[in-house]
Amino acid sequence: MTTTKSLTSNAKSVNEERLELVINATGVGVWDWQVQTGELTFNQRWAEIIGYSVHELQPMTYETWASNLHPDDLAVAKDKLEKHWSGELDLYEVEVRMRHKRLHYVWILTSGKVVEWQKNGKPKRMLGTHLDITERKERERERIIAGQLLQESQKIAKVGGWELNLETGLLYWTAETYRIHEALPEEFDPTVDAGVDYFLPASREIITKALDEAVNNGVGYDLELETLTTKGRKIDVRTTCNVTKKNGIAVCLTGIFQDISNEKAIQRNLEEANAALQLSAHYDPLTELPNRVLLSDRMQQAMTKSVRHAQSVAIAFIDLDGFKEINDSYGHDVGDEFLRKIARELKYSLREGDTLARIGGDEFVAVMDEFSEPKDSHTILARMLEAASVELVILGRPLKVSASIGVTFYPQNNSSPDQLLRCADQAMYRAKQLGKNRWHLFDVEEDVALKNKHEELERLRLALQNQEFTLFYQPKIDLRSKEVIGLEALIRWDHPERGILAPAAFLPVLDQDVLSIEVGEWVIKSALKQLNSWRLTPMDVPISVNISPLQLQHTDFVFRLERMIEEFPLFSPNSLEFEILESSALKNIELVSGVIRECDRLGVTFAIDDFGTGYSSLTYLKRLPAEYLKIDQSFVREMLTDTDNLAIIQGIIELSKAFDLKVIAEGVETPLHGETLESLGCFFAQGYGVAKPMPANDFPEWLSLWNDNPQLVDGTL
Ligand code: C2E
Ligand code: MG
Ligand code: MG
């Protein structure tokens, strides 16, 4: 062991040696300072603390010591020395930094005491120790930094802390808790009561209960509440509480106190945005009218209300007539703008509390309540029709549609909202069928009929696909020569279960449906095929085909007919004749006479069927360029017994002469009918008295029999 000069120069006593051992064991540096001469001696540990060996530091004086001290600490150290020397401090003790051999500073706690005084009262010798306190200092610094960090992070997170000592009643707030409350520790003394008072009433009630629970039952909490700062600003806070218990009794409450105003504001914004989104889920973006979702809600409300007030709700299904054409001819932008404007018009035609919803392309639904009686709604319905047919100018173009409206009333129609809509829709469909631009009231019987009709139509569609239709042919003769002048093709349904069905059993269903056009084309094609197969045989006679009014008025009727005829190069002009009903010919005389003229160009002639039942005026007859008038069988059948009918037949015959038309009688059932007609000047006949309608395959045989013996028979038998 190395010792300093002074400590080793004298012979050591046992005591001294023991002391030295202790000193070395404790790691304490020891110094011995001759204040007067400045000579400073020390032990090895003293030198080691600052990285040296004893020899390296020799000679050590007060000056060299001072020069190794951190500049900031010298003054402090000197001050302490003065105070000790003056007797003010019993012990000289100071924490200083000394430069280490490797140039960093080492914290040292140096303490010492004057052990010898000069006669003049000044110190002569001082003894003391050096203790390396670097580590302790480091820890202290870390603690301070950590403390500062905590404060800082609390500030950033806006999380404060609090502690309530239940034994002393003392409440402690961290700096951030003060900041959250906009209070200063030096001005505000937190107490439980004061803290609670700042909460808004509803929150105060909650926190009071929660605190009570914590104190008395040891139950913690985690709450989001509203409070005021000391400056009266409202903030949202989260406050939690943990309970520390001793022997089962709460002794201390600790928790955080967090300003969550921002988060709450974001949450509120989100909730608002959500509500806005909900709103958009209920409205049609194009017209800003309620959509289907909101509609069913409004219907439900109106229905509930109507029951309470014993009133009626009208549900009107509105479909625009002719909107598709606008869309098709001017594009979707114009279409959209048109819808926006028409929606506004419709909305204005309703009353304040009524709902107008858009549920599809050009489909709207109006829910109107508070009618004492259904008929009270008629004025509004009329107003809606008017509104829908207002002329609107879009991009400089005047555009106009109309509306078909179907209406049903609740509770008269005591159905669910969905069913009510379906009923109104059904009625709207009827309004369309009845000619559009009108409203139609839903009718249960009509609904059932429509449903059945729908099913039957489906069955007929299938029949067409499965080729269950067939044509029967009924001969027409010249009463004078008994020559067969033609055949009328009459449709039959060869039903797999019900057998051969006459047109009366299924044509009325087809009547208004587009399927009748397809069936009609099938008839024309089949007749053409038949003509083709009998061409240049004895059976080669003109065939007449009945044309339904719908088919006749179809826009490309002539065009399609031309295509069909083209398929049969052997087709000879005037071998095909169309029979059209007098009533349908009259309804649209312009169009029909046009069609007749065009068909004439194709070599197809016309007969006016069931003539006499449609009350044609002379002027009309003049304008219809037909070849034949076909006297309705009801007159023919009665002509022998009823003079009125006979007179009518005579009239028709006169008329046909005047307009240079041929006339044929149908329903000629007996030879007497034939003779009478011939005598009246009607030379052509068709009826059971000649032959009943027959399958095409039977015609060759019938014809040869007829040619052998061309005599009318009694067809009533
Ligand atoms: P329609 O064009 O006036 O045809 C004459 C109808 O009178 C036929 O009935 C025929 O069988 C029946 N009939 C002919 N002579 C006599 C007779 O002496 N006594 C009696 N009691 N009846 C006689 P059918 O075949 O039942 O046809 C009924 C109606 O169905 C036709 O009347 C025609 O308007 C329509 N029809 C028939 N086939 C077609 C078709 O292919 N297309 C269209 N659109 N309608 C058709
Ligand atoms: Mg006919
Ligand atoms: Mg007829």
PDB file of N, CA and C in Angstrom, residues 91 264 548:
ATOM      1  N   LEU A  91     -17.898  22.459  10.333  1.00  0.00           N
ATOM      2  CA  LEU A  91     -17.231  21.519   9.426  1.00  0.00           C
ATOM      3  C   LEU A  91     -17.167  22.144   8.031  1.00  0.00           C
ATOM      4  N   LYS A 264     -62.833  14.821 -27.741  1.00  0.00           N
ATOM      5  CA  LYS A 264     -64.302  14.901 -27.703  1.00  0.00           C
ATOM      6  C   LYS A 264     -64.824  15.704 -28.888  1.00  0.00           C
ATOM      7  N   SER A 548    -104.588  -8.344 -85.149  1.00  0.00           N
ATOM      8  CA  SER A 548    -105.089  -7.656 -83.951  1.00  0.00           C
ATOM      9  C   SER A 548    -104.783  -6.164 -84.056  1.00  0.00           C
TER      10      SER A 548
END
